[in-house]
């Protein structure tokens, strides 16, 4: 079977590209669409830095053959900010010093986005479970957990004042 | 090998056709895609179950029927399958549970596949489709002898355990996202015990020696320890990065006891 044209809704925009058989969603985002926030870490689903949202749910993009999600809505870190304005999770990561080398950050933020979409007031245990598939080799987990709880607080506050 | 085609069939019949031509079945890709990414897949064609309409979950009249392509997340979120939720939360991470499927879980080697251990204790039935038509097989047979070339597991079906009769315990190195050192799943009914073990053999196994020893006896720390020691006859433990075979066999009685008496030390 030759390469085929795949169409995805990426961060709210319809994107079409040519994919070789078995190409991963991750490779297509990075190499065909130039969206390099999601990283290739382990390429076996163990590290979480390639995590993107597929139809609203976090998935390891390195484990997704792109043909299998044709037509789906994909959300990556590039789609989180509004124009130049960082969202609550991104700004909380900065304010809480939750990035060190930054390699895990794209995946951490995307699982946090999915968690807060589903549960605006997660417990610390909920946050720890949500990021349990994401490895930070700087082992800066504590500030990451604090940042996600802070982002949840800011988002709830904004919802009240809006 | 380099992948030449990824088929995304939209019906069970189309899955069987693709599978019969030699394509490797892929549920969520959590086991197959690492092989593809490292160039070590032994096939050139993949057959994805993602769009095959095999992900339905139905619970009625005390019987659950779960499509083989249902994700572990979907099973865990189903209100009729709440008893399985604690077990599912011991498997991988929420992200991987959005991808990994019930059918795929039957074919991963231990120490992965805790849901398969549960299905063995539940004496689930597999609905299979193949070039020769449909058939049913006990999950125990599928776990030990696999399925025929060209066949696919379409769904698993089991009777819901009565309230208070389901027991599950998994010993792992971390509280979240770690493979099994020892997994115990059991359904008890009127002094009769069905006990399945994970992490203790290449495939999930029934602890028949423990079941025999416990039959009709009350569950006490002493009887469970004795049963756990007897169950060493039923296992074939292995060394891996999580634990040694020696350690797995050594701690089996402790974890069998904790599966039934979580409060005991």
Tab-separated table of C-alpha atoms in Angstrom:
chain	number	residue	atom	x	y	z
A	1	UNK	CA	0.000	0.000	0.000
A	2	UNK	CA	1.536	3.346	-1.000
A	3	UNK	CA	1.745	6.420	1.159
A	4	UNK	CA	-1.602	8.080	1.615
A	5	UNK	CA	-3.089	11.449	2.293
A	6	UNK	CA	-4.230	11.769	5.899
A	7	UNK	CA	-6.478	14.526	7.157
A	8	UNK	CA	-6.553	15.600	10.807
A	9	UNK	CA	-8.091	18.431	12.777
A	10	UNK	CA	-4.997	19.789	14.533
A	11	UNK	CA	-5.543	22.509	17.132
A	12	UNK	CA	-8.797	23.460	15.431
A	13	UNK	CA	-7.395	23.592	11.907
A	14	UNK	CA	-7.860	20.987	9.188
A	15	UNK	CA	-4.456	19.731	8.077
A	16	UNK	CA	-3.651	17.287	5.286
A	17	UNK	CA	-0.355	15.582	4.648
A	18	UNK	CA	1.152	12.493	3.047
A	19	UNK	CA	1.987	9.682	5.460
A	20	UNK	CA	4.070	6.575	4.811
A	21	UNK	CA	2.499	3.290	6.029
A	22	UNK	CA	2.977	2.881	9.775
A	23	UNK	CA	4.084	6.467	10.352
A	24	UNK	CA	3.284	7.507	13.903
A	25	UNK	CA	1.076	10.444	14.773
A	26	UNK	CA	4.137	11.853	16.528
A	27	UNK	CA	6.344	11.682	13.436
A	28	UNK	CA	3.615	13.308	11.321
A	29	UNK	CA	3.072	16.152	13.786
A	30	UNK	CA	6.788	16.850	13.995
A	31	UNK	CA	7.983	16.173	10.473
A	32	UNK	CA	4.981	16.824	8.230
A	33	UNK	CA	3.279	19.612	10.182
A	34	UNK	CA	6.285	21.203	11.900
A	35	UNK	CA	4.666	20.904	15.343
A	36	UNK	CA	7.695	19.976	17.430
A	37	UNK	CA	6.341	20.492	20.973
A	38	UNK	CA	5.555	16.776	21.392
A	39	UNK	CA	8.912	15.033	21.764
A	40	UNK	CA	10.208	11.623	20.827
A	41	UNK	CA	11.581	10.123	24.028
A	42	UNK	CA	11.377	6.349	24.403
A	43	UNK	CA	9.224	5.566	21.319
A	44	UNK	CA	7.521	2.822	23.348
A	45	UNK	CA	4.886	4.647	25.352
A	46	UNK	CA	6.794	4.640	28.614
A	47	UNK	CA	7.989	8.249	28.985
A	48	UNK	CA	4.959	10.363	28.059
A	49	UNK	CA	6.720	13.311	26.460
A	50	UNK	CA	4.910	12.691	23.139
A	51	UNK	CA	1.482	12.921	24.813
A	52	UNK	CA	-1.170	14.788	22.804
A	53	UNK	CA	-4.953	14.809	23.089
A	54	UNK	CA	-6.806	12.623	20.589
A	55	UNK	CA	-10.499	13.537	20.610
A	56	UNK	CA	-9.921	15.068	24.044
A	57	UNK	CA	-8.070	12.173	25.664
A	58	UNK	CA	-4.332	11.993	26.276
A	59	UNK	CA	-2.552	9.395	24.171
A	60	UNK	CA	1.103	8.599	23.549
A	61	UNK	CA	1.484	9.838	19.958
A	62	UNK	CA	4.457	7.504	19.413
A	63	UNK	CA	2.073	4.515	19.741
A	64	UNK	CA	-0.532	5.787	17.277
A	65	UNK	CA	-0.274	4.705	13.640
A	66	UNK	CA	-1.557	7.875	12.009
A	67	UNK	CA	-3.929	6.108	9.587
A	68	UNK	CA	-5.881	4.810	12.588
A	69	UNK	CA	-6.853	8.308	13.763
A	70	UNK	CA	-7.583	9.905	10.370
A	71	UNK	CA	-10.257	12.571	10.827
A	72	UNK	CA	-9.742	12.839	14.607
A	73	UNK	CA	-9.266	16.069	16.546
A	74	UNK	CA	-5.691	16.371	17.799
A	75	UNK	CA	-4.613	18.935	20.368
A	76	UNK	CA	-0.954	19.630	20.967
A	77	UNK	CA	0.895	22.047	23.210
A	78	UNK	CA	0.998	24.505	20.303
A	79	UNK	CA	-2.796	24.771	20.537
A	80	UNK	CA	-2.947	25.591	24.243
A	81	UNK	CA	-2.050	29.300	24.301
A	82	UNK	CA	-4.497	31.845	22.864
A	83	UNK	CA	-2.440	34.038	20.576
A	84	UNK	CA	0.430	35.192	22.751
A	85	UNK	CA	-1.430	34.553	26.011
A	86	UNK	CA	-0.358	31.459	27.915
A	87	UNK	CA	-3.166	29.503	29.534
A	88	UNK	CA	-3.421	28.785	33.262
A	89	UNK	CA	-1.429	25.549	33.099
A	90	UNK	CA	1.419	27.081	31.116
A	91	UNK	CA	1.661	30.179	33.309
A	92	UNK	CA	1.460	28.086	36.502
A	93	UNK	CA	4.340	25.925	35.225
A	94	UNK	CA	6.446	29.080	34.859
A	95	UNK	CA	5.384	30.639	38.158
A	96	UNK	CA	5.888	27.411	40.133
A	97	UNK	CA	9.287	26.620	38.550
A	98	UNK	CA	7.868	23.376	37.153
A	99	UNK	CA	10.197	23.174	34.180
A	100	UNK	CA	13.810	22.187	34.466
A	101	UNK	CA	15.303	20.799	31.261
A	102	UNK	CA	11.844	21.083	29.663
A	103	UNK	CA	11.848	17.772	27.801
A	104	UNK	CA	8.878	16.333	29.703
A	105	UNK	CA	6.969	19.636	29.841
A	106	UNK	CA	4.876	19.256	26.633
A	107	UNK	CA	3.498	15.899	27.796
A	108	UNK	CA	3.019	17.045	31.385
A	109	UNK	CA	0.997	20.063	30.249
A	110	UNK	CA	-1.200	18.024	27.917
A	111	UNK	CA	-2.147	15.460	30.589
A	112	UNK	CA	-2.827	18.386	32.940
A	113	UNK	CA	-5.100	19.995	30.321
A	114	UNK	CA	-7.049	16.741	29.959
A	115	UNK	CA	-7.303	16.336	33.730
A	116	UNK	CA	-8.586	19.885	34.292
A	117	UNK	CA	-11.043	19.609	31.388
A	118	UNK	CA	-12.565	16.586	33.135
A	119	UNK	CA	-12.142	17.635	36.762
A	120	UNK	CA	-11.729	21.325	37.595
A	121	UNK	CA	-10.896	20.573	41.232
A	122	UNK	CA	-8.572	17.558	41.336
A	123	UNK	CA	-6.941	16.318	44.527
A	124	UNK	CA	-3.184	15.966	44.782
A	125	UNK	CA	-3.635	12.186	44.396
A	126	UNK	CA	-5.632	12.771	41.191
A	127	UNK	CA	-2.812	14.916	39.783
A	128	UNK	CA	-0.187	12.321	40.680
A	129	UNK	CA	-2.234	9.600	38.994
A	130	UNK	CA	-2.792	11.766	35.898
A	131	UNK	CA	0.951	12.325	35.396
A	132	UNK	CA	1.917	8.747	36.318
A	133	UNK	CA	2.661	7.981	32.667
A	134	UNK	CA	4.997	10.954	32.309
A	135	UNK	CA	8.609	10.688	33.317
A	136	UNK	CA	10.634	13.724	34.450
A	137	UNK	CA	14.283	12.691	34.603
A	138	UNK	CA	15.205	15.921	36.380
A	139	UNK	CA	12.850	14.394	38.992
A	140	UNK	CA	11.145	17.726	39.493
A	141	UNK	CA	7.791	16.085	40.157
A	142	UNK	CA	6.939	18.118	43.231
A	143	UNK	CA	6.842	21.534	41.469
A	144	UNK	CA	4.913	19.958	38.576
A	145	UNK	CA	2.206	18.653	40.923
A	146	UNK	CA	2.068	22.036	42.683
A	147	UNK	CA	1.822	23.845	39.322
A	148	UNK	CA	-1.096	21.717	38.130
A	149	UNK	CA	-2.988	22.264	41.405
A	150	UNK	CA	-2.248	25.995	41.101
A	151	UNK	CA	-3.468	26.015	37.498
A	152	UNK	CA	-6.710	24.340	38.620
A	153	UNK	CA	-7.151	26.997	41.298
A	154	UNK	CA	-6.561	29.839	38.809
A	155	UNK	CA	-8.923	28.330	36.290
A	156	UNK	CA	-11.691	27.938	38.896
A	157	UNK	CA	-11.113	31.518	40.028
A	158	UNK	CA	-11.330	32.781	36.466
A	159	UNK	CA	-14.547	30.804	35.926
A	160	UNK	CA	-16.096	32.525	38.965
A	161	UNK	CA	-15.043	36.075	38.013
A	162	UNK	CA	-15.908	35.680	34.350
B	1	UNK	CA	10.659	-5.231	9.028
B	2	UNK	CA	9.354	-2.034	7.489
B	3	UNK	CA	5.584	-1.649	7.594
B	4	UNK	CA	4.066	-1.668	4.099
B	5	UNK	CA	0.400	-1.194	5.003
B	6	UNK	CA	-1.820	-0.302	7.946
B	7	UNK	CA	-5.363	-1.513	7.430
B	8	UNK	CA	-8.161	0.191	9.355
B	9	UNK	CA	-11.158	-2.066	8.605
B	10	UNK	CA	-14.615	-0.889	9.590
B	11	UNK	CA	-16.306	-4.216	10.383
B	12	UNK	CA	-15.465	-7.532	12.035
B	13	UNK	CA	-15.714	-9.313	8.676
B	14	UNK	CA	-13.234	-6.887	7.151
B	15	UNK	CA	-10.895	-7.449	10.124
B	16	UNK	CA	-11.011	-11.206	9.522
B	17	UNK	CA	-10.282	-10.726	5.815
B	18	UNK	CA	-7.243	-8.528	6.542
B	19	UNK	CA	-6.067	-10.784	9.349
B	20	UNK	CA	-6.386	-13.940	7.219
B	21	UNK	CA	-4.051	-12.314	4.666
B	22	UNK	CA	-1.350	-12.203	7.331
B	23	UNK	CA	-1.698	-8.769	8.893
B	24	UNK	CA	-0.870	-8.459	12.584
B	25	UNK	CA	-3.872	-7.450	14.703
B	26	UNK	CA	-3.363	-4.265	16.665
B	27	UNK	CA	-5.713	-2.988	19.374
B	28	UNK	CA	-4.373	0.202	20.915
B	29	UNK	CA	-0.826	-0.245	19.634
B	30	UNK	CA	0.768	-0.243	23.087
B	31	UNK	CA	2.513	-3.557	22.391
B	32	UNK	CA	2.743	-3.568	18.587
B	33	UNK	CA	3.916	0.013	17.950
B	34	UNK	CA	7.079	-0.208	20.096
B	35	UNK	CA	8.109	-3.115	17.821
B	36	UNK	CA	7.271	-1.059	14.732
B	37	UNK	CA	9.186	1.948	16.063
B	38	UNK	CA	12.296	-0.124	16.727
B	39	UNK	CA	12.080	-1.882	13.351
B	40	UNK	CA	11.657	-5.257	15.042
B	41	UNK	CA	8.071	-6.050	14.004
B	42	UNK	CA	7.980	-9.491	12.391
B	43	UNK	CA	5.271	-8.446	9.905
B	44	UNK	CA	4.824	-5.918	7.105
B	45	UNK	CA	1.080	-5.305	7.539
B	46	UNK	CA	-0.924	-4.148	10.544
B	47	UNK	CA	-4.674	-4.486	11.072
B	48	UNK	CA	-5.996	-1.852	13.452
B	49	UNK	CA	-9.172	-2.587	15.412
B	50	UNK	CA	-9.728	1.088	16.192
B	51	UNK	CA	-12.539	1.640	13.666
B	52	UNK	CA	-13.953	-1.889	13.517
B	53	UNK	CA	-16.959	-1.218	15.740
B	54	UNK	CA	-15.656	-3.691	18.331
B	55	UNK	CA	-15.511	-1.310	21.300
B	56	UNK	CA	-19.043	-1.606	22.683
B	57	UNK	CA	-19.670	-2.417	26.361
B	58	UNK	CA	-22.970	-3.891	27.484
B	59	UNK	CA	-23.947	-4.873	31.003
B	60	UNK	CA	-27.400	-6.361	31.496
B	61	UNK	CA	-29.039	-9.133	33.507
B	62	UNK	CA	-25.821	-9.673	35.445
B	63	UNK	CA	-23.753	-10.366	32.331
B	64	UNK	CA	-21.066	-8.095	30.905
B	65	UNK	CA	-20.102	-8.209	27.228
B	66	UNK	CA	-17.081	-6.108	26.370
B	67	UNK	CA	-15.865	-5.533	22.830
B	68	UNK	CA	-12.238	-6.557	22.380
B	69	UNK	CA	-11.323	-3.084	21.110
B	70	UNK	CA	-12.808	-1.322	24.156
B	71	UNK	CA	-10.071	0.599	25.914
B	72	UNK	CA	-9.154	-0.109	29.520
B	73	UNK	CA	-10.256	3.473	30.262
B	74	UNK	CA	-13.720	2.811	28.817
B	75	UNK	CA	-14.099	-0.344	30.912
B	76	UNK	CA	-13.012	1.536	34.042
B	77	UNK	CA	-15.516	4.317	33.386
B	78	UNK	CA	-18.489	2.027	32.774
B	79	UNK	CA	-20.954	2.309	35.681
B	80	UNK	CA	-21.834	-1.382	35.452
B	81	UNK	CA	-18.213	-2.492	35.838
B	82	UNK	CA	-17.249	-0.534	38.942
B	83	UNK	CA	-15.915	-3.680	40.621
B	84	UNK	CA	-13.082	-3.768	38.050
B	85	UNK	CA	-12.095	-0.116	38.541
B	86	UNK	CA	-9.484	-0.704	41.277
B	87	UNK	CA	-7.867	-3.431	39.163
B	88	UNK	CA	-7.782	-1.265	36.045
B	89	UNK	CA	-6.161	1.572	37.969
B	90	UNK	CA	-3.213	-0.720	38.734
B	91	UNK	CA	-2.559	-1.137	34.982
B	92	UNK	CA	-0.134	1.306	33.322
B	93	UNK	CA	-1.037	5.031	33.346
B	94	UNK	CA	-4.295	6.845	32.503
B	95	UNK	CA	-2.730	7.840	29.160
B	96	UNK	CA	-1.901	4.258	28.198
B	97	UNK	CA	-5.316	3.091	29.460
B	98	UNK	CA	-6.841	5.426	26.846
B	99	UNK	CA	-5.113	3.286	24.212
B	100	UNK	CA	-4.654	-0.261	25.543
B	101	UNK	CA	-7.559	-2.592	24.788
B	102	UNK	CA	-9.294	-5.501	26.489
B	103	UNK	CA	-8.452	-7.858	23.614
B	104	UNK	CA	-4.829	-6.796	23.505
B	105	UNK	CA	-4.525	-7.473	27.214
B	106	UNK	CA	-5.176	-11.183	26.516
B	107	UNK	CA	-2.093	-11.454	24.314
B	108	UNK	CA	0.608	-9.595	26.249
B	109	UNK	CA	3.134	-11.682	28.114
B	110	UNK	CA	3.254	-11.433	31.895
B	111	UNK	CA	4.123	-9.415	33.974
B	112	UNK	CA	1.658	-7.318	31.934
B	113	UNK	CA	-1.988	-8.205	31.344
B	114	UNK	CA	-3.609	-7.842	34.770
B	115	UNK	CA	-7.065	-7.618	33.197
B	116	UNK	CA	-6.460	-11.034	31.621
B	117	UNK	CA	-5.815	-12.330	35.159
B	118	UNK	CA	-9.174	-10.873	36.203
B	119	UNK	CA	-10.930	-12.433	33.197
B	120	UNK	CA	-9.402	-15.818	34.064
B	121	UNK	CA	-10.780	-15.601	37.615
B	122	UNK	CA	-14.153	-14.509	36.206
B	123	UNK	CA	-14.131	-17.560	33.861
B	124	UNK	CA	-14.873	-15.266	30.947
B	125	UNK	CA	-15.842	-16.546	27.513
B	126	UNK	CA	-14.205	-15.160	24.364
B	127	UNK	CA	-16.288	-14.608	21.231
B	128	UNK	CA	-14.058	-15.306	18.228
B	129	UNK	CA	-14.481	-14.624	14.526
B	130	UNK	CA	-12.379	-16.260	11.840
B	131	UNK	CA	-12.355	-17.459	8.251
B	132	UNK	CA	-14.360	-20.530	9.387
B	133	UNK	CA	-17.024	-18.412	11.097
B	134	UNK	CA	-17.788	-17.560	14.686
B	135	UNK	CA	-17.058	-19.644	17.758
B	136	UNK	CA	-16.707	-19.268	21.496
B	137	UNK	CA	-13.824	-20.344	23.705
B	138	UNK	CA	-13.091	-20.115	27.444
B	139	UNK	CA	-10.615	-17.343	28.163
B	140	UNK	CA	-8.410	-19.985	29.832
B	141	UNK	CA	-8.006	-21.712	26.440
B	142	UNK	CA	-7.257	-18.460	24.627
B	143	UNK	CA	-4.628	-17.615	27.247
B	144	UNK	CA	-2.905	-20.983	27.000
B	145	UNK	CA	-3.246	-21.993	23.342
B	146	UNK	CA	-4.014	-18.677	21.650
B	147	UNK	CA	-6.284	-18.358	18.632
B	148	UNK	CA	-6.048	-19.766	15.109
B	149	UNK	CA	-4.338	-17.807	12.315
B	150	UNK	CA	-6.808	-15.340	10.846
B	151	UNK	CA	-8.995	-15.386	13.949
B	152	UNK	CA	-9.786	-12.364	16.089
B	153	UNK	CA	-11.270	-12.016	19.577
B	154	UNK	CA	-14.408	-9.954	19.039
B	155	UNK	CA	-15.598	-9.687	22.640
B	156	UNK	CA	-15.279	-11.144	26.124
B	157	UNK	CA	-18.289	-12.057	28.225
B	158	UNK	CA	-18.646	-12.939	31.892
B	159	UNK	CA	-21.175	-13.063	34.702
B	160	UNK	CA	-20.791	-10.193	37.153
B	161	UNK	CA	-19.595	-11.479	40.534
B	162	UNK	CA	-22.054	-11.197	43.411
B	163	UNK	CA	-21.371	-8.240	45.718
B	164	UNK	CA	-18.566	-9.024	48.160
B	165	UNK	CA	-17.266	-12.027	46.226
B	166	UNK	CA	-14.627	-10.228	44.118
B	167	UNK	CA	-11.045	-9.895	45.368
B	168	UNK	CA	-8.079	-8.268	43.636
B	169	UNK	CA	-4.600	-7.418	44.806
B	170	UNK	CA	-1.464	-6.499	42.907
B	171	UNK	CA	2.000	-6.202	44.378
B	172	UNK	CA	4.180	-3.770	42.462
B	173	UNK	CA	7.276	-1.691	42.977
B	174	UNK	CA	5.416	1.615	42.856
B	175	UNK	CA	1.839	2.500	43.725
B	176	UNK	CA	1.055	3.501	40.122
B	177	UNK	CA	2.113	2.447	36.630
B	178	UNK	CA	4.230	-0.606	37.354
B	179	UNK	CA	4.067	-4.193	36.147
B	180	UNK	CA	3.102	-7.118	38.359
B	181	UNK	CA	5.342	-8.778	40.879
B	182	UNK	CA	2.312	-10.808	41.998
B	183	UNK	CA	-1.300	-10.234	40.904
B	184	UNK	CA	-4.178	-12.111	42.548
B	185	UNK	CA	-7.771	-12.035	41.280
B	186	UNK	CA	-10.521	-14.166	42.755
B	187	UNK	CA	-14.234	-14.848	42.814
B	188	UNK	CA	-15.476	-16.652	45.894
B	189	UNK	CA	-18.868	-18.244	46.189
B	190	UNK	CA	-20.140	-20.387	49.056
B	191	UNK	CA	-16.778	-21.787	50.086
B	192	UNK	CA	-15.704	-22.271	46.469
B	193	UNK	CA	-12.750	-20.216	45.283
B	194	UNK	CA	-11.650	-19.346	41.773
B	195	UNK	CA	-8.173	-17.856	42.033
B	196	UNK	CA	-6.082	-16.524	39.129
B	197	UNK	CA	-2.475	-15.375	39.416
B	198	UNK	CA	-0.411	-12.949	37.383
B	199	UNK	CA	3.306	-12.182	37.403
B	200	UNK	CA	4.068	-15.784	38.302
B	201	UNK	CA	4.233	-17.523	34.914
B	202	UNK	CA	4.548	-16.455	31.281
B	203	UNK	CA	0.732	-16.431	31.080
B	204	UNK	CA	-1.927	-15.940	33.789
B	205	UNK	CA	-2.555	-19.196	35.677
B	206	UNK	CA	-5.267	-20.640	37.915
B	207	UNK	CA	-4.017	-21.474	41.401
B	208	UNK	CA	-5.750	-24.856	41.349
B	209	UNK	CA	-3.772	-26.227	44.308
B	210	UNK	CA	-4.776	-23.258	46.452
B	211	UNK	CA	-8.393	-23.523	45.280
B	212	UNK	CA	-8.476	-27.216	46.276
B	213	UNK	CA	-6.938	-26.559	49.653
B	214	UNK	CA	-9.303	-23.709	50.502
B	215	UNK	CA	-12.525	-25.399	49.366
B	216	UNK	CA	-15.044	-25.347	52.192
B	217	UNK	CA	-12.571	-23.843	54.653
B	218	UNK	CA	-12.826	-20.418	56.261
B	219	UNK	CA	-10.402	-17.746	55.093
B	220	UNK	CA	-7.904	-17.183	57.876
B	221	UNK	CA	-4.313	-15.949	57.727
B	222	UNK	CA	-3.243	-19.546	58.391
B	223	UNK	CA	-5.386	-21.225	55.701
B	224	UNK	CA	-4.412	-18.573	53.143
B	225	UNK	CA	-0.709	-18.881	53.885
B	226	UNK	CA	-1.004	-22.644	53.510
B	227	UNK	CA	-2.889	-22.147	50.220
B	228	UNK	CA	-0.253	-19.691	49.004
B	229	UNK	CA	2.469	-22.238	49.709
B	230	UNK	CA	0.481	-24.923	47.885
B	231	UNK	CA	0.022	-22.576	44.905
B	232	UNK	CA	3.775	-22.708	44.276
B	233	UNK	CA	2.966	-25.971	42.476
B	234	UNK	CA	0.854	-24.017	39.965
B	235	UNK	CA	3.370	-21.358	38.945
B	236	UNK	CA	6.406	-21.024	36.689
B	237	UNK	CA	7.938	-17.729	37.815
B	238	UNK	CA	10.532	-15.756	35.868
B	239	UNK	CA	13.249	-13.183	36.490
B	240	UNK	CA	12.805	-9.695	35.105
B	241	UNK	CA	13.674	-6.110	35.978
B	242	UNK	CA	10.825	-5.980	38.513
B	243	UNK	CA	11.631	-9.061	40.613
B	244	UNK	CA	13.419	-12.386	40.581
B	245	UNK	CA	11.617	-15.674	40.139
B	246	UNK	CA	12.762	-16.570	43.653
B	247	UNK	CA	11.226	-13.398	45.100
B	248	UNK	CA	7.937	-13.863	43.264
B	249	UNK	CA	7.536	-17.396	44.624
B	250	UNK	CA	8.669	-16.282	48.069
B	251	UNK	CA	6.053	-13.532	48.445
B	252	UNK	CA	3.148	-15.346	46.758
B	253	UNK	CA	1.584	-16.547	50.063
B	254	UNK	CA	1.788	-13.033	51.524
B	255	UNK	CA	-0.053	-11.491	48.599
B	256	UNK	CA	-2.607	-14.286	48.325
B	257	UNK	CA	-3.436	-13.589	51.966
B	258	UNK	CA	-3.642	-9.826	51.382
B	259	UNK	CA	-6.005	-10.330	48.435
B	260	UNK	CA	-8.605	-11.749	50.820
B	261	UNK	CA	-7.597	-10.136	54.116
B	262	UNK	CA	-6.259	-6.693	53.149
B	263	UNK	CA	-5.968	-5.708	56.811
B	264	UNK	CA	-3.625	-8.565	57.713
B	265	UNK	CA	0.061	-7.557	57.895
